[in-house]
Amino acid sequence: MQIVPKLTTVAACRVARLDRDRFNEHVAAGRFGCAPATVPGRARLFDPDDMIALWLFRELMDDGFDAVHAGRIACSVAECARLNPEARSISYVQDYFQPVRGRAFPSDEVPAASAWDTVKFSGTDIRKVTTFRIGKMREMIAHYTEEERAIIGERDGD
């Protein structure tokens, strides 16, 4: 049985290159709703799927998304990645009726753009699809997690 590495918030934020204090503010304000659960006095622990959400949250904000939208997209994509661990890419699909909200699907389930005029997807018309290369993201997270685990020390408590 393979042991799944878990990182504290401090280590996870270093791996994702996200300021820990800003991250905690986003969680407290409800802008990143898929943070791993915790109880007072215990560290929040991030597994590799949790790290996809954190990594993507930071990337989306770097791309100019506000924290609310970045959190919504990151959490949706990470949940789809968790449910589809073999997926190399995940697509976030938005429609015309609720353009602010979308849903994530394994990319191979989403119709090609050339078919959008003739098919409905999940009961509606596709407005926009953003595809994330989750396989590569998993590899990068694993690499930086191993680097982080090699330097973990006393300063890593929450």
PDB file of C-alpha atoms in Angstrom:
ATOM      1  CA  MET A   1       0.000   0.000   0.000  1.00  0.00           C
ATOM      2  CA  GLN A   2       1.348   3.379  -1.023  1.00  0.00           C
ATOM      3  CA  ILE A   3       1.514   6.090   1.611  1.00  0.00           C
ATOM      4  CA  VAL A   4      -0.110   9.295   0.396  1.00  0.00           C
ATOM      5  CA  PRO A   5       2.018  12.326   1.347  1.00  0.00           C
ATOM      6  CA  LYS A   6       0.211  15.054   3.263  1.00  0.00           C
ATOM      7  CA  LEU A   7       1.444  18.576   3.840  1.00  0.00           C
ATOM      8  CA  THR A   8       0.614  21.077   6.545  1.00  0.00           C
ATOM      9  CA  THR A   9      -0.723  24.466   5.471  1.00  0.00           C
ATOM     10  CA  VAL A  10       2.739  25.987   5.815  1.00  0.00           C
ATOM     11  CA  ALA A  11       4.364  23.375   3.599  1.00  0.00           C
ATOM     12  CA  ALA A  12       1.427  23.255   1.152  1.00  0.00           C
ATOM     13  CA  CYS A  13       1.533  27.019   0.668  1.00  0.00           C
ATOM     14  CA  ARG A  14       5.282  26.876   0.022  1.00  0.00           C
ATOM     15  CA  VAL A  15       4.770  24.147  -2.596  1.00  0.00           C
ATOM     16  CA  ALA A  16       1.931  26.112  -4.239  1.00  0.00           C
ATOM     17  CA  ARG A  17       3.878  29.396  -3.925  1.00  0.00           C
ATOM     18  CA  LEU A  18       1.006  31.052  -2.084  1.00  0.00           C
ATOM     19  CA  ASP A  19       1.343  33.303   0.958  1.00  0.00           C
ATOM     20  CA  ARG A  20       0.018  31.355   3.954  1.00  0.00           C
ATOM     21  CA  ASP A  21      -1.550  34.365   5.661  1.00  0.00           C
ATOM     22  CA  ARG A  22      -3.392  35.367   2.461  1.00  0.00           C
ATOM     23  CA  PHE A  23      -4.506  31.747   2.022  1.00  0.00           C
ATOM     24  CA  ASN A  24      -5.904  31.642   5.581  1.00  0.00           C
ATOM     25  CA  GLU A  25      -7.728  34.928   4.912  1.00  0.00           C
ATOM     26  CA  HIS A  26      -9.277  33.480   1.740  1.00  0.00           C
ATOM     27  CA  VAL A  27     -10.426  30.368   3.607  1.00  0.00           C
ATOM     28  CA  ALA A  28     -11.886  32.410   6.482  1.00  0.00           C
ATOM     29  CA  ALA A  29     -13.735  34.662   4.012  1.00  0.00           C
ATOM     30  CA  GLY A  30     -15.173  31.672   2.131  1.00  0.00           C
ATOM     31  CA  ARG A  31     -13.281  32.363  -1.087  1.00  0.00           C
ATOM     32  CA  PHE A  32     -11.574  28.930  -1.085  1.00  0.00           C
ATOM     33  CA  GLY A  33     -14.279  26.520   0.013  1.00  0.00           C
ATOM     34  CA  CYS A  34     -12.475  23.235  -0.554  1.00  0.00           C
ATOM     35  CA  ALA A  35      -9.664  23.609   1.973  1.00  0.00           C
ATOM     36  CA  PRO A  36      -9.188  20.400   3.958  1.00  0.00           C
ATOM     37  CA  ALA A  37     -11.205  20.377   7.164  1.00  0.00           C
ATOM     38  CA  THR A  38      -9.482  20.934  10.474  1.00  0.00           C
ATOM     39  CA  VAL A  39     -10.276  21.540  14.118  1.00  0.00           C
ATOM     40  CA  PRO A  40      -8.778  24.170  16.419  1.00  0.00           C
ATOM     41  CA  GLY A  41      -5.314  23.200  17.541  1.00  0.00           C
ATOM     42  CA  ARG A  42      -4.677  20.767  14.686  1.00  0.00           C
ATOM     43  CA  ALA A  43      -2.873  21.363  11.432  1.00  0.00           C
ATOM     44  CA  ARG A  44      -4.826  21.385   8.188  1.00  0.00           C
ATOM     45  CA  LEU A  45      -3.391  18.554   6.035  1.00  0.00           C
ATOM     46  CA  PHE A  46      -3.316  18.650   2.226  1.00  0.00           C
ATOM     47  CA  ASP A  47      -3.245  15.454   0.183  1.00  0.00           C
ATOM     48  CA  PRO A  48      -2.184  15.532  -3.509  1.00  0.00           C
ATOM     49  CA  ASP A  49      -5.755  16.219  -4.702  1.00  0.00           C
ATOM     50  CA  ASP A  50      -6.099  19.078  -2.204  1.00  0.00           C
ATOM     51  CA  MET A  51      -2.842  20.422  -3.616  1.00  0.00           C
ATOM     52  CA  ILE A  52      -4.351  20.564  -7.113  1.00  0.00           C
ATOM     53  CA  ALA A  53      -6.976  22.972  -5.795  1.00  0.00           C
ATOM     54  CA  LEU A  54      -4.412  25.085  -3.940  1.00  0.00           C
ATOM     55  CA  TRP A  55      -1.977  25.160  -6.874  1.00  0.00           C
ATOM     56  CA  LEU A  56      -4.714  26.040  -9.354  1.00  0.00           C
ATOM     57  CA  PHE A  57      -6.171  28.670  -6.995  1.00  0.00           C
ATOM     58  CA  ARG A  58      -2.834  30.490  -7.014  1.00  0.00           C
ATOM     59  CA  GLU A  59      -2.397  30.088 -10.786  1.00  0.00           C
ATOM     60  CA  LEU A  60      -5.860  31.476 -11.520  1.00  0.00           C
ATOM     61  CA  MET A  61      -5.246  34.494  -9.289  1.00  0.00           C
ATOM     62  CA  ASP A  62      -1.892  34.982 -11.040  1.00  0.00           C
ATOM     63  CA  ASP A  63      -3.883  34.973 -14.300  1.00  0.00           C
ATOM     64  CA  GLY A  64      -6.049  37.837 -13.005  1.00  0.00           C
ATOM     65  CA  PHE A  65      -9.076  36.038 -11.553  1.00  0.00           C
ATOM     66  CA  ASP A  66     -10.411  37.399  -8.287  1.00  0.00           C
ATOM     67  CA  ALA A  67     -10.200  34.994  -5.332  1.00  0.00           C
ATOM     68  CA  VAL A  68     -13.918  34.107  -5.391  1.00  0.00           C
ATOM     69  CA  HIS A  69     -13.859  32.959  -9.021  1.00  0.00           C
ATOM     70  CA  ALA A  70     -10.417  31.371  -8.686  1.00  0.00           C
ATOM     71  CA  GLY A  71     -11.618  29.398  -5.668  1.00  0.00           C
ATOM     72  CA  ARG A  72     -14.802  28.259  -7.381  1.00  0.00           C
ATOM     73  CA  ILE A  73     -12.956  27.037 -10.486  1.00  0.00           C
ATOM     74  CA  ALA A  74     -10.048  25.488  -8.578  1.00  0.00           C
ATOM     75  CA  CYS A  75     -12.356  23.563  -6.241  1.00  0.00           C
ATOM     76  CA  SER A  76     -14.503  22.278  -9.109  1.00  0.00           C
ATOM     77  CA  VAL A  77     -11.502  21.155 -11.169  1.00  0.00           C
ATOM     78  CA  ALA A  78      -9.802  19.540  -8.157  1.00  0.00           C
ATOM     79  CA  GLU A  79     -12.956  17.610  -7.223  1.00  0.00           C
ATOM     80  CA  CYS A  80     -13.221  16.296 -10.784  1.00  0.00           C
ATOM     81  CA  ALA A  81      -9.528  15.337 -10.687  1.00  0.00           C
ATOM     82  CA  ARG A  82     -10.105  13.497  -7.385  1.00  0.00           C
ATOM     83  CA  LEU A  83     -13.006  11.551  -8.938  1.00  0.00           C
ATOM     84  CA  ASN A  84     -11.018  10.860 -12.125  1.00  0.00           C
ATOM     85  CA  PRO A  85      -7.441  10.134 -10.981  1.00  0.00           C
ATOM     86  CA  GLU A  86      -6.337   8.851 -14.404  1.00  0.00           C
ATOM     87  CA  ALA A  87      -7.491  11.990 -16.253  1.00  0.00           C
ATOM     88  CA  ARG A  88      -4.589  13.879 -17.817  1.00  0.00           C
ATOM     89  CA  SER A  89      -6.727  16.966 -18.382  1.00  0.00           C
ATOM     90  CA  ILE A  90      -9.864  18.454 -16.842  1.00  0.00           C
ATOM     91  CA  SER A  91     -12.092  20.961 -18.631  1.00  0.00           C
ATOM     92  CA  TYR A  92     -14.135  23.636 -16.878  1.00  0.00           C
ATOM     93  CA  VAL A  93     -17.295  24.181 -18.937  1.00  0.00           C
ATOM     94  CA  GLN A  94     -19.404  27.353 -18.743  1.00  0.00           C
ATOM     95  CA  ASP A  95     -22.789  27.874 -20.375  1.00  0.00           C
ATOM     96  CA  TYR A  96     -24.861  30.918 -21.351  1.00  0.00           C
ATOM     97  CA  PHE A  97     -27.376  30.665 -18.532  1.00  0.00           C
ATOM     98  CA  GLN A  98     -25.021  30.763 -15.563  1.00  0.00           C
ATOM     99  CA  PRO A  99     -21.785  32.051 -17.087  1.00  0.00           C
ATOM    100  CA  VAL A 100     -20.245  32.797 -13.694  1.00  0.00           C
ATOM    101  CA  ARG A 101     -20.634  29.187 -12.611  1.00  0.00           C
ATOM    102  CA  GLY A 102     -19.323  26.223 -14.517  1.00  0.00           C
ATOM    103  CA  ARG A 103     -18.685  22.538 -14.003  1.00  0.00           C
ATOM    104  CA  ALA A 104     -15.567  20.459 -14.441  1.00  0.00           C
ATOM    105  CA  PHE A 105     -15.422  17.284 -16.529  1.00  0.00           C
ATOM    106  CA  PRO A 106     -12.675  14.992 -17.778  1.00  0.00           C
ATOM    107  CA  SER A 107     -11.686  16.646 -21.052  1.00  0.00           C
ATOM    108  CA  ASP A 108     -12.396  13.579 -23.132  1.00  0.00           C
ATOM    109  CA  GLU A 109     -16.082  13.851 -22.164  1.00  0.00           C
ATOM    110  CA  VAL A 110     -16.451  17.404 -23.508  1.00  0.00           C
ATOM    111  CA  PRO A 111     -17.507  17.774 -27.164  1.00  0.00           C
ATOM    112  CA  ALA A 112     -14.991  19.280 -29.564  1.00  0.00           C
ATOM    113  CA  ALA A 113     -15.531  22.984 -30.273  1.00  0.00           C
ATOM    114  CA  SER A 114     -16.494  22.114 -33.840  1.00  0.00           C
ATOM    115  CA  ALA A 115     -19.599  20.315 -32.496  1.00  0.00           C
ATOM    116  CA  TRP A 116     -20.856  23.049 -30.154  1.00  0.00           C
ATOM    117  CA  ASP A 117     -23.376  24.389 -32.690  1.00  0.00           C
ATOM    118  CA  THR A 118     -25.052  20.998 -33.063  1.00  0.00           C
ATOM    119  CA  VAL A 119     -24.926  19.385 -29.597  1.00  0.00           C
ATOM    120  CA  LYS A 120     -26.067  20.149 -26.102  1.00  0.00           C
ATOM    121  CA  PHE A 121     -23.746  19.288 -23.257  1.00  0.00           C
ATOM    122  CA  SER A 122     -25.079  18.551 -19.812  1.00  0.00           C
ATOM    123  CA  GLY A 123     -28.416  19.876 -21.066  1.00  0.00           C
ATOM    124  CA  THR A 124     -27.283  23.259 -22.335  1.00  0.00           C
ATOM    125  CA  ASP A 125     -25.186  25.149 -24.873  1.00  0.00           C
ATOM    126  CA  ILE A 126     -21.469  25.508 -24.223  1.00  0.00           C
ATOM    127  CA  ARG A 127     -20.289  29.117 -23.968  1.00  0.00           C
ATOM    128  CA  LYS A 128     -16.663  28.530 -23.030  1.00  0.00           C
ATOM    129  CA  VAL A 129     -14.325  25.686 -22.056  1.00  0.00           C
ATOM    130  CA  THR A 130     -11.066  26.105 -20.178  1.00  0.00           C
ATOM    131  CA  THR A 131      -8.865  23.017 -20.093  1.00  0.00           C
ATOM    132  CA  PHE A 132      -6.268  22.348 -17.422  1.00  0.00           C
ATOM    133  CA  ARG A 133      -3.341  19.964 -17.882  1.00  0.00           C
ATOM    134  CA  ILE A 134      -3.854  18.099 -14.617  1.00  0.00           C
ATOM    135  CA  GLY A 135      -1.419  15.275 -15.393  1.00  0.00           C
ATOM    136  CA  LYS A 136       1.501  17.711 -15.643  1.00  0.00           C
ATOM    137  CA  MET A 137       0.216  19.617 -12.612  1.00  0.00           C
ATOM    138  CA  ARG A 138       0.178  16.387 -10.568  1.00  0.00           C
ATOM    139  CA  GLU A 139       3.777  15.692 -11.628  1.00  0.00           C
ATOM    140  CA  MET A 140       4.923  19.182 -10.646  1.00  0.00           C
ATOM    141  CA  ILE A 141       3.125  19.001  -7.297  1.00  0.00           C
ATOM    142  CA  ALA A 142       4.676  15.587  -6.592  1.00  0.00           C
ATOM    143  CA  HIS A 143       8.147  16.918  -7.433  1.00  0.00           C
ATOM    144  CA  TYR A 144       7.845  20.004  -5.248  1.00  0.00           C
ATOM    145  CA  THR A 145       6.204  17.991  -2.460  1.00  0.00           C
ATOM    146  CA  GLU A 146       9.226  15.656  -2.396  1.00  0.00           C
ATOM    147  CA  GLU A 147      11.543  18.660  -2.291  1.00  0.00           C
ATOM    148  CA  GLU A 148       9.489  20.137   0.559  1.00  0.00           C
ATOM    149  CA  ARG A 149       9.450  16.882   2.506  1.00  0.00           C
ATOM    150  CA  ALA A 150      13.254  16.801   2.306  1.00  0.00           C
ATOM    151  CA  ILE A 151      13.503  20.151   4.140  1.00  0.00           C
ATOM    152  CA  ILE A 152      10.613  19.960   6.608  1.00  0.00           C
ATOM    153  CA  GLY A 153      11.601  21.226  10.032  1.00  0.00           C
ATOM    154  CA  GLU A 154      10.254  22.651  13.253  1.00  0.00           C
ATOM    155  CA  ARG A 155       9.064  25.866  11.580  1.00  0.00           C
ATOM    156  CA  ASP A 156       6.400  23.917   9.716  1.00  0.00           C
ATOM    157  CA  GLY A 157       3.641  23.837  12.317  1.00  0.00           C
ATOM    158  CA  ASP A 158       0.416  25.701  11.726  1.00  0.00           C
TER     159      ASP A 158
END
